[in-house]
Short mmCIF file of C-alpha atoms in Angstrom, two decimals:
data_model
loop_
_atom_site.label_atom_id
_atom_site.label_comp_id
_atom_site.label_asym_id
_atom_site.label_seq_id
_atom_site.Cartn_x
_atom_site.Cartn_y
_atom_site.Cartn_z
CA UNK A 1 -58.94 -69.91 164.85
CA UNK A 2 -57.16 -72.72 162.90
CA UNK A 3 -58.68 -71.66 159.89
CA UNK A 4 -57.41 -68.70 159.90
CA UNK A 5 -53.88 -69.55 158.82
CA UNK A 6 -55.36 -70.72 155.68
CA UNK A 7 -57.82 -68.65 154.51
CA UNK A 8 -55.25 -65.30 154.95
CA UNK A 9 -52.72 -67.44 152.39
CA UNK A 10 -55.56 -68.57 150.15
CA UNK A 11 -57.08 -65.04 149.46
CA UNK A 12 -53.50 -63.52 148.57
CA UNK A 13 -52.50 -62.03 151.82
CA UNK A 14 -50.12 -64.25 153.37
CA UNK A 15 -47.56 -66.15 152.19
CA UNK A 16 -47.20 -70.10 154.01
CA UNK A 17 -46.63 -69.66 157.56
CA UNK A 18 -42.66 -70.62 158.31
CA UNK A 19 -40.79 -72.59 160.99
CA UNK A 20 -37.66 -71.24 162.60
CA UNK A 21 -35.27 -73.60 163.00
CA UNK A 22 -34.68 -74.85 166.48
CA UNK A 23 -31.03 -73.08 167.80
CA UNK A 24 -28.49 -75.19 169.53
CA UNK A 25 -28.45 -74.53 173.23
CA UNK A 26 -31.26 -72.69 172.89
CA UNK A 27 -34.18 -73.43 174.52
CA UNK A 28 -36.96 -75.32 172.03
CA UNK A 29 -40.25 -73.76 172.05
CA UNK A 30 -42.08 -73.80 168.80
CA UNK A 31 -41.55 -70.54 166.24
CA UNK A 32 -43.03 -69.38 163.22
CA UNK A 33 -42.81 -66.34 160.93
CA UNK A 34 -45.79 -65.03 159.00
CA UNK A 35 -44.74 -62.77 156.40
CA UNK A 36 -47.30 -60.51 153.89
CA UNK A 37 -47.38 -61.80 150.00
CA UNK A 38 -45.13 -59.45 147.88
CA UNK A 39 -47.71 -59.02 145.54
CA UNK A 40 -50.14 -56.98 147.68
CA UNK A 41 -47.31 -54.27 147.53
CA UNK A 42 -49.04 -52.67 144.82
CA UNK A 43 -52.04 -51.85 147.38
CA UNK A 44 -50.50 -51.77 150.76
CA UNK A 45 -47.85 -50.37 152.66
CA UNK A 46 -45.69 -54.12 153.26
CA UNK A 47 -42.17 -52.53 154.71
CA UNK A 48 -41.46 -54.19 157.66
CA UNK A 49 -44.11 -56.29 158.55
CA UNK A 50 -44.11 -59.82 159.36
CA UNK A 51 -45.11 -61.78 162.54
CA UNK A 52 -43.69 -63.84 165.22
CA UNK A 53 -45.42 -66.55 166.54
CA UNK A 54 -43.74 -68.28 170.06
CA UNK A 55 -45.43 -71.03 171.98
CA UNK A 56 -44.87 -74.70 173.60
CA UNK A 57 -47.93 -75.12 171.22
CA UNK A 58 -47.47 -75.72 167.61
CA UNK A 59 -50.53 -74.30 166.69
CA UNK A 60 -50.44 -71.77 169.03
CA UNK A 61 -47.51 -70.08 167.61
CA UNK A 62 -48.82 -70.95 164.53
CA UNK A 63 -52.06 -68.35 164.95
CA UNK A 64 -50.16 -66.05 166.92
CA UNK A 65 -47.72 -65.67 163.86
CA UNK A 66 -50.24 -64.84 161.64
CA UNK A 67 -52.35 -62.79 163.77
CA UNK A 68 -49.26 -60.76 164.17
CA UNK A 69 -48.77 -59.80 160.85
CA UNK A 70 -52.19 -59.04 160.02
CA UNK A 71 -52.48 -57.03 162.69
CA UNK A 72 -48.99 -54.99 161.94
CA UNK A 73 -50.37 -55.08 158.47
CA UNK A 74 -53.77 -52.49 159.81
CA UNK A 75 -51.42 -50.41 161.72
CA UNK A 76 -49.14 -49.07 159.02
CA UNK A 77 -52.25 -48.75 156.47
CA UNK A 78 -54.64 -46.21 157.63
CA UNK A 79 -58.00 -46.64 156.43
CA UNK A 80 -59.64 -43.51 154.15
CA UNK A 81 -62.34 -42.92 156.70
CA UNK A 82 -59.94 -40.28 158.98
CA UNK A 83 -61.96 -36.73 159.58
CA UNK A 84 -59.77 -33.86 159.54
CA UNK A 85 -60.76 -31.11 162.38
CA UNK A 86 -59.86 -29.00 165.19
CA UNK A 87 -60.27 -30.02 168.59
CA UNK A 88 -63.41 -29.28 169.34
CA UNK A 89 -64.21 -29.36 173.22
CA UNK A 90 -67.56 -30.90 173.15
CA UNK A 91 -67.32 -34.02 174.57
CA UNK A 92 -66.85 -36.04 170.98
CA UNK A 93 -63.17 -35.48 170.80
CA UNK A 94 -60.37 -37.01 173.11
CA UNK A 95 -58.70 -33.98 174.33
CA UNK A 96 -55.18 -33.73 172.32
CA UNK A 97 -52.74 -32.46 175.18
CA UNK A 98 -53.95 -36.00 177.09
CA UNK A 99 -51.17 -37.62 175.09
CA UNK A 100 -48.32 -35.20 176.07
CA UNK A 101 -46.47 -37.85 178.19
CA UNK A 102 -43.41 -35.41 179.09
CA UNK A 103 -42.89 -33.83 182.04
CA UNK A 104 -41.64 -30.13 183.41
CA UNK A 105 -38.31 -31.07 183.87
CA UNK A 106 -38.28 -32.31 180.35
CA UNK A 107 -40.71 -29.13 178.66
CA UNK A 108 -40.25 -26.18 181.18
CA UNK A 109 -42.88 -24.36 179.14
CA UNK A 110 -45.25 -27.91 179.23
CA UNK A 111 -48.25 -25.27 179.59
CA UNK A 112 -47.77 -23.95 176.53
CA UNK A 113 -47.20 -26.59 174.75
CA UNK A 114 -50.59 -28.40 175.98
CA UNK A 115 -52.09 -25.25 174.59
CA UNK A 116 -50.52 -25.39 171.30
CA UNK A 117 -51.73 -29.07 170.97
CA UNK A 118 -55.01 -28.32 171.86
CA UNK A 119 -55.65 -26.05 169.15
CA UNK A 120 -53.91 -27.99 166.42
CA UNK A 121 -55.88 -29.66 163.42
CA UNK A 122 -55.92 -33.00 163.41
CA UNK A 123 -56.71 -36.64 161.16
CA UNK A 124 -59.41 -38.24 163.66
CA UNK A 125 -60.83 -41.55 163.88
CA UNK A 126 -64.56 -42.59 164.86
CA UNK A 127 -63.74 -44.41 167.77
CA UNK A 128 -66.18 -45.67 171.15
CA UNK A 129 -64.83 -44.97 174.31
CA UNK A 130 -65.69 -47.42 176.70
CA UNK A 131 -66.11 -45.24 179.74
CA UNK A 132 -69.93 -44.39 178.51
CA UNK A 133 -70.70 -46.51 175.31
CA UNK A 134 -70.54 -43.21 172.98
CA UNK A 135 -68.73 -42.47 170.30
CA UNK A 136 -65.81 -40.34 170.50
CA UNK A 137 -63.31 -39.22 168.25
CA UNK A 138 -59.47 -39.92 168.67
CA UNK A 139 -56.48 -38.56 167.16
CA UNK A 140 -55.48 -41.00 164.06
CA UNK A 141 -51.56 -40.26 164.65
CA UNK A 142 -51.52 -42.61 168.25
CA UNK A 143 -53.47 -45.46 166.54
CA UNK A 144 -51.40 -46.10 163.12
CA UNK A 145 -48.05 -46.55 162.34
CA UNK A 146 -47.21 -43.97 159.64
CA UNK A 147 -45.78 -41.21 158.13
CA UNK A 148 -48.85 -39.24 156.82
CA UNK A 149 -49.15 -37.50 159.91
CA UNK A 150 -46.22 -35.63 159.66
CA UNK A 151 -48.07 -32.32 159.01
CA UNK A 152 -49.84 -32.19 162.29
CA UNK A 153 -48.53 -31.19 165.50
CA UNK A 154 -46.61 -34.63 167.23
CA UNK A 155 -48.72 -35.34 170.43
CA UNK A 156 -45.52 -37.99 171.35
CA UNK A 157 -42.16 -38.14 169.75
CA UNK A 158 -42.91 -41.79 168.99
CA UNK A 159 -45.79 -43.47 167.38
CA UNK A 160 -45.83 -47.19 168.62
CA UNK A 161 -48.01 -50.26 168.42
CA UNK A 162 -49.35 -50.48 172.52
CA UNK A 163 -53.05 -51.62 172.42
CA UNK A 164 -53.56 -53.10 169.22
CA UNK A 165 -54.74 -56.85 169.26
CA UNK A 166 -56.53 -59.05 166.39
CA UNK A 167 -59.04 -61.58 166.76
CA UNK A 168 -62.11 -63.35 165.41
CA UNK A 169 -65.26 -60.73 165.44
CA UNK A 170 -67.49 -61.63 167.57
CA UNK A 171 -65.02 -63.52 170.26
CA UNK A 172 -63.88 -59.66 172.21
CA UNK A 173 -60.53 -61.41 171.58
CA UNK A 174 -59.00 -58.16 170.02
CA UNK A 175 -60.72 -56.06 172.58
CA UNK A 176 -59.39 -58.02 175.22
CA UNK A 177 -55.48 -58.28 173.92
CA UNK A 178 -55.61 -54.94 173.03
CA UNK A 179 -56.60 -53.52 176.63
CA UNK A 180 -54.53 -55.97 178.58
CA UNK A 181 -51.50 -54.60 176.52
CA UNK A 182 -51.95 -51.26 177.40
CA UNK A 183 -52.71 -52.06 181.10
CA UNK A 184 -49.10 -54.30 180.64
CA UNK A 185 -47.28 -51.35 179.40
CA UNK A 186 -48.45 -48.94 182.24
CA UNK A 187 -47.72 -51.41 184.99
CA UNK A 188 -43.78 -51.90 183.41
CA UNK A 189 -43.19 -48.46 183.18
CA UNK A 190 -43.85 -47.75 186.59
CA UNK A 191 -41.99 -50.67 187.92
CA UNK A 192 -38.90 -49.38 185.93
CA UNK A 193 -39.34 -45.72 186.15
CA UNK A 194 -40.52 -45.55 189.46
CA UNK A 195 -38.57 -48.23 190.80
CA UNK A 196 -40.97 -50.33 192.39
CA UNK A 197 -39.54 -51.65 195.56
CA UNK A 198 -40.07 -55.33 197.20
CA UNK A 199 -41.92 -56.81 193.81
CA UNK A 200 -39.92 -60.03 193.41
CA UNK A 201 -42.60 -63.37 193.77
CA UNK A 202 -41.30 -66.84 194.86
CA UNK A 203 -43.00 -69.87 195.78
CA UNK A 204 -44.66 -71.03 192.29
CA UNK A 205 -46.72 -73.54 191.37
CA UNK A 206 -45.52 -76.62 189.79
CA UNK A 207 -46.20 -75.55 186.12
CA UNK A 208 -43.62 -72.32 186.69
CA UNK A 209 -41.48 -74.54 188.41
CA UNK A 210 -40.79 -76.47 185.67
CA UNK A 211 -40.75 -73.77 183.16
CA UNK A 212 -37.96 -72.20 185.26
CA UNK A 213 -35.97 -75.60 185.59
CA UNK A 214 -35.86 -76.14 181.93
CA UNK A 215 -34.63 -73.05 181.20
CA UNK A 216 -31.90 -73.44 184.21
CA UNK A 217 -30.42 -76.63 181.76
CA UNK A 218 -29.43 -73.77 179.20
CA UNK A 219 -27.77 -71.62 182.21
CA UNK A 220 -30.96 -69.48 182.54
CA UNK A 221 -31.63 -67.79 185.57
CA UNK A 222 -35.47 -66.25 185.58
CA UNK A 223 -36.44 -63.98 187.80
CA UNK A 224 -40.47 -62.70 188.58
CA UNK A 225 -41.42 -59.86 189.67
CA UNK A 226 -45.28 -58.64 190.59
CA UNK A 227 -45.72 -55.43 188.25
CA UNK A 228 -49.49 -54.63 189.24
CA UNK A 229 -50.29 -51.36 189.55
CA UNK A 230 -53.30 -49.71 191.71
CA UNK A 231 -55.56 -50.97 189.07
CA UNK A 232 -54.80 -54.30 190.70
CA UNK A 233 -55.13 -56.09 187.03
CA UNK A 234 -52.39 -59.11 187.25
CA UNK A 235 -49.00 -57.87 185.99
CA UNK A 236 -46.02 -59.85 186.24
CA UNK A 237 -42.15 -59.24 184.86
CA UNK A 238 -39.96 -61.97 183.89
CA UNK A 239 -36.11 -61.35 183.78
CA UNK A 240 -33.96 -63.68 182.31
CA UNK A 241 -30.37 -63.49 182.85
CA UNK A 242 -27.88 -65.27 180.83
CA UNK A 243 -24.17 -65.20 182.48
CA UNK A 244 -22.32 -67.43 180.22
CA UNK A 245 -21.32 -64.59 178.05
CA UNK A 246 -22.54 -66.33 174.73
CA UNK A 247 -26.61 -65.43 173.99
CA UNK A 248 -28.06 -62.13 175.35
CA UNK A 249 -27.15 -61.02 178.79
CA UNK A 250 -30.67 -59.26 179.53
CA UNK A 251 -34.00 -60.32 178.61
CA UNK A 252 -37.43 -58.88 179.50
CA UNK A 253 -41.00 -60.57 179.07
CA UNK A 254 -43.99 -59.19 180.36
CA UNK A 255 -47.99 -60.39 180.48
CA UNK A 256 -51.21 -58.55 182.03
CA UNK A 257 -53.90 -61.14 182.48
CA UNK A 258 -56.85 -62.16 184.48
CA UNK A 259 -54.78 -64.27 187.30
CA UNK A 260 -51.50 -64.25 187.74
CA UNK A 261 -50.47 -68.30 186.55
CA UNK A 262 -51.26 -66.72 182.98
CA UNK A 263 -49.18 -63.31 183.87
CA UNK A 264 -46.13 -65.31 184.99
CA UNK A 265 -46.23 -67.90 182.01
CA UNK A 266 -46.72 -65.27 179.64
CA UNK A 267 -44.03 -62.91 181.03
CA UNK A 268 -41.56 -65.96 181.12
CA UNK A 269 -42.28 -66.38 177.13
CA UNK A 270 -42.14 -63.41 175.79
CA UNK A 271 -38.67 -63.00 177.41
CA UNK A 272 -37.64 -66.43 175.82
CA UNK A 273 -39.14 -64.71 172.51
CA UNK A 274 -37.47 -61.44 173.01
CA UNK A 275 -33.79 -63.71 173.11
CA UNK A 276 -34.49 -65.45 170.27
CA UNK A 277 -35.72 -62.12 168.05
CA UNK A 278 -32.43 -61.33 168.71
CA UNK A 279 -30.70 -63.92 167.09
CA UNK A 280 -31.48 -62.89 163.52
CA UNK A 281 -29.00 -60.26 163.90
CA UNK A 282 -25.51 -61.04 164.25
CA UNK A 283 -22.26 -59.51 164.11
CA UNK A 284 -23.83 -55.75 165.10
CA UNK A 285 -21.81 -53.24 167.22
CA UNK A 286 -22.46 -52.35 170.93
CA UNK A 287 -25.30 -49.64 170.99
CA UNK A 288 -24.48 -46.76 173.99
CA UNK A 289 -27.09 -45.58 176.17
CA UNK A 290 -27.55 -42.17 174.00
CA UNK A 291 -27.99 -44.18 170.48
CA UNK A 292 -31.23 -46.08 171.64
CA UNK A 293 -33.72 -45.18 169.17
CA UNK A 294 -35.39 -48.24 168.10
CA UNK A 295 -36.70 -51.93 169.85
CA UNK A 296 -33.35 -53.36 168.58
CA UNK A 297 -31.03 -50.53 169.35
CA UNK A 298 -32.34 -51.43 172.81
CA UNK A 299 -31.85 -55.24 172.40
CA UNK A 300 -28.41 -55.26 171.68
CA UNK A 301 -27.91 -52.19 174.51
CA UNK A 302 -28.92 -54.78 176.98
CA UNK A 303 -27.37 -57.96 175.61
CA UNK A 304 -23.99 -56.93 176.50
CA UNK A 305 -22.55 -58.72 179.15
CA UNK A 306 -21.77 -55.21 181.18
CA UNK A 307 -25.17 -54.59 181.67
CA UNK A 308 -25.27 -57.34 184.33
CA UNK A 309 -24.30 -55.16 186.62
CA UNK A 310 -26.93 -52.97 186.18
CA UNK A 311 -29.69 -55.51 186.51
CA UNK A 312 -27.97 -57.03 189.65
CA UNK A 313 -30.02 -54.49 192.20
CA UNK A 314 -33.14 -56.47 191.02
CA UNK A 315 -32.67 -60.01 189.99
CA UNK A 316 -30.57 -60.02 193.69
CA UNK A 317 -33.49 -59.59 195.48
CA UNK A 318 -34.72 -62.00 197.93
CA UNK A 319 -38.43 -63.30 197.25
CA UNK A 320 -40.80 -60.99 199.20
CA UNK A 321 -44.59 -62.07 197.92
CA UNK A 322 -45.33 -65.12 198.14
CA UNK A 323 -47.32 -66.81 194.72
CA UNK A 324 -49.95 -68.61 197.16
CA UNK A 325 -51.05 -65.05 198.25
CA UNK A 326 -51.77 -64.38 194.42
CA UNK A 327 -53.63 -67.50 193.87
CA UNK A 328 -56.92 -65.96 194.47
CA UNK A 329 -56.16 -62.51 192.75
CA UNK A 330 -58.63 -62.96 189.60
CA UNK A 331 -61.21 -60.78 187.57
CA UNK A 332 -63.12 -61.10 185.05
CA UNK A 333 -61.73 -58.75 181.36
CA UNK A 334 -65.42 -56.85 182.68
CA UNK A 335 -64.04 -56.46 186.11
CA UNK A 336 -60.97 -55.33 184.97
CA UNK A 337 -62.18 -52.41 182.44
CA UNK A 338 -64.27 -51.27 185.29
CA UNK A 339 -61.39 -50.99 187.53
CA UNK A 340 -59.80 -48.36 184.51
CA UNK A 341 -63.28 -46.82 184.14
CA UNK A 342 -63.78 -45.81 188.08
CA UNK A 343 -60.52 -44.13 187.88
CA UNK A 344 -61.91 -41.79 185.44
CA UNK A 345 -59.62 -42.84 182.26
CA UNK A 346 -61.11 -42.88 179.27
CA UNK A 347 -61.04 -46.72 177.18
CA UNK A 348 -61.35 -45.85 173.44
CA UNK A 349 -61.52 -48.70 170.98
CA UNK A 350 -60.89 -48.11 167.29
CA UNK A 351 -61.94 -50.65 164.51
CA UNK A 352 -58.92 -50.59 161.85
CA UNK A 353 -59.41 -53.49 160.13
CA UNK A 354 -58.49 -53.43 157.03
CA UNK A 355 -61.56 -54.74 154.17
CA UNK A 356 -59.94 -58.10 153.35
CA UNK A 357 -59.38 -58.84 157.17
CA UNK A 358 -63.02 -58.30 157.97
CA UNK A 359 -64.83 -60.09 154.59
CA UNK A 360 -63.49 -62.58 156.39
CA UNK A 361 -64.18 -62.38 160.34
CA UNK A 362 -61.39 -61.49 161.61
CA UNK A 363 -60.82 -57.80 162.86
CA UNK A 364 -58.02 -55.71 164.55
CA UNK A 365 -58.53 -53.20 167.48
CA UNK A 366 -56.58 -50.79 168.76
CA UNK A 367 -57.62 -49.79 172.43
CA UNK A 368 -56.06 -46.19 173.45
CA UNK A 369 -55.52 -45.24 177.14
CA UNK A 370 -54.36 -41.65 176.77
CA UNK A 371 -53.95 -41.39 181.03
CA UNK A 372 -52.13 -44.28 181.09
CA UNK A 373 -48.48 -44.65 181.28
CA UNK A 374 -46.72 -45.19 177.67
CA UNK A 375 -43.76 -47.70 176.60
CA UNK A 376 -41.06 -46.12 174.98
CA UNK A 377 -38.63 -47.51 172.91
CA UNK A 378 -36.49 -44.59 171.76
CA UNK A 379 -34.70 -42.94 174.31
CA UNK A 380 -35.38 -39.31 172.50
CA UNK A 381 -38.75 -40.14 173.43
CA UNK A 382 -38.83 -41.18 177.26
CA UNK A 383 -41.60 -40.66 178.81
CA UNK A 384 -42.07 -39.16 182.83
CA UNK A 385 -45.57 -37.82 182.85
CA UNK A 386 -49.05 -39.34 182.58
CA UNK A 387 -52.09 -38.85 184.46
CA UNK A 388 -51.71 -42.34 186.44
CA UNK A 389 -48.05 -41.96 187.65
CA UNK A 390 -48.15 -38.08 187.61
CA UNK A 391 -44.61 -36.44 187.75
CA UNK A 392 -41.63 -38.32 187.06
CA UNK A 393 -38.61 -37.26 188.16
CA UNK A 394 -35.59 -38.39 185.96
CA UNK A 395 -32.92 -40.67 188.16
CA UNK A 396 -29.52 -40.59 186.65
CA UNK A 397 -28.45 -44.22 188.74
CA UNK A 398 -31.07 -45.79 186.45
CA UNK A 399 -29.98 -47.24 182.73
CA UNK A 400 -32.10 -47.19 179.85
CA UNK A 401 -35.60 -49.54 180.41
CA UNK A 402 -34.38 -53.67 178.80
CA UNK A 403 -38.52 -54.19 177.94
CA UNK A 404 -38.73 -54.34 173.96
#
């Protein structure tokens, strides 16, 4: 995978991966940004995109960086191989309505409108579902990032990015990001939403332990909380809470993994990531609860210092599971699609690679879960239906979700 960062800049794709600087009283972890090369404009949608790369190793953060970008570089390019159809119910097609994530108290008439969206035409993608090894056809709208769908009939109010991975062909390491992700995504939505009671894990191993301690010499407090669902696929939550009033009040990291040393370490990054994100924008207003319409209206919304208060009723919690009771909690990525399968979901995986990408090796996935549980990040869009959770009902006492 080392390659990699140098044969995307050679061909014309990438520019030279970048360092960001190392922040006083900031926690040091290694971080690089991968941006596209300005000249590929001409050919591809390049608004936007760039990758992060975060890790204690260089060259870690390095390929994560780039395999970020490339991979947000397929999502807002569809490829020209899209079939335009009905639904047709024969077994070929994922069934439209699936993706209506809203609930009755949100859509009074939800029966109609899973009618309407079931006879809707459609851009579809030649996709194979998992569940039997066929080939099935899903709706091209919930696997890019774009606006040429706008003609078709939404099936959610927010396209977003859940289940897409990259990785060397050949390796099932874009298959496997890309259905952990989504399994991630369900399990933190139902901790928030449903407010998950007694989750919070103590005891770690001495790797964690150490983690946590260096973050508690920048005044870091992390908190981890257990986040696995009834698929019993290793979920954890880190919260990391920041009372000095300076850097970001809230963060949230989260990780779905094979065992749960990888789930906690992972969580506990990608909140250290999610603080640092946030440092590239300074000097912006206070977002309220009823503006959050993007990943960094909701970043700043939970930054503020007042939302402490509001993430007390967790991070207060006593330690209830104890990590040696986890220890032995592992699968295999087979063992975990299996678990997904016998609950009767169906595990499409769509190839969107785009040409340079796979002349090369390299491919990106996107793995679509329509029963799971979706991540939101607009607050126009919030979600309290899927086929896993069922019926949501909306609680007032709880603030907007912090995961970004």
């Amino acid at each position: 995978m080392k390659k990699l960062c140098k044969i995307f800049v050679d061909i014309g794709l990438a520019e030279e991966i970048r360092r960001v600087p190392f922040i006083t009283d900031e926690p040091k972890f290694n971080y690089f940004l991968t941006i596209p090369k300005e000249n590929i404009s001409s050919k591809y949608n390049i608004l936007d995109t760039f990758g992060q790369g975060f890790d204690s190793n260089p060259e870690k953060a390095k390929i994560k960086s780039m395999g970020e970008m490339l991979e947000r570089l397929c999502l807002i390019n569809p490829l020209d191989n899209l079939h335009i159809s009905k639904f047709i119910p024969d077994g070929n097609f994922l069934k439209p309505s699936d993706f209506f994530c809203y609930s009755y108290e949100q859509h009074p008439d939800r029966e109609e409108i899973l009618k309407k969206l079931d006879q809707g035409g459609y851009r579809w993608i030649k996709s194979k579902n998992l569940k039997n090894g066929k080939y099935i056809y899903v709706p091209a709208q919930n696997i890019y990032l774009s606006t040429i769908f706008k003609d078709e009939n939404s099936l959610r109010k927010e396209q977003i990015s859940t289940g897409a991975a990259f990785g060397k062909i050949g390796e099932d390491r874009a298959l496997r990001g890309g259905f952990l992700e989504s399994i991630e995504r369900d399990g933190i939505m139902g901790f928030f939403l449903k407010d998950w009671k007694n989750k919070k894990i103590y005891n770690f191993p001495t790797k964690i332990n150490n983690l946590v301690e260096y973050l508690e010499r920048y005044n870091l407090e992390t908190h981890i909380f257990n986040a696995t669902s009834d698929l019993e696929i290793p979920t954890a939550i880190a919260i990391i809470i920041d009372r000095t009033g300076i850097g970001s009040a809230v963060n949230v990291g989260s990780k779905t993994d094979v065992n749960f040393l990888d789930c906690i370490e992972g969580s506990i990054m990608e909140a250290i990531q999610c603080r640092r994100s946030r440092l590239k924008y300074l000097n912006t207003e206070k977002v309220s609860e009823d503006k959050i319409h993007s990943l960094l209206d909701r970043l700043i919304y939970w930054e503020d210092p007042e939302r402490l208060k509001d993430i007390e009723y967790l991070v207060s919690q006593k330690g209830y599971i104890n990590y040696q009771k986890l220890i032995n909690k592992k699968m295999t990525l087979n063992e975990a699609v299996k678990k997904v399968i016998d609950k009767g979901y169906d595990i499409a995986v769509t190839d969107i690679t785009l040409p340079e990408i796979k002349e090369n090796g390299f491919e990106t996935l996107k793995v679509t879960i329509p029963q799971l549980h979706p991540l939101y990040l607009d607050e126009r869009a919030k979600s309290l239906y899927s086929k896993h959770f069922g019926e949501i009902k909306s609680n007032p006492k709880l603030k907007p979700h912090p995961v970004t």
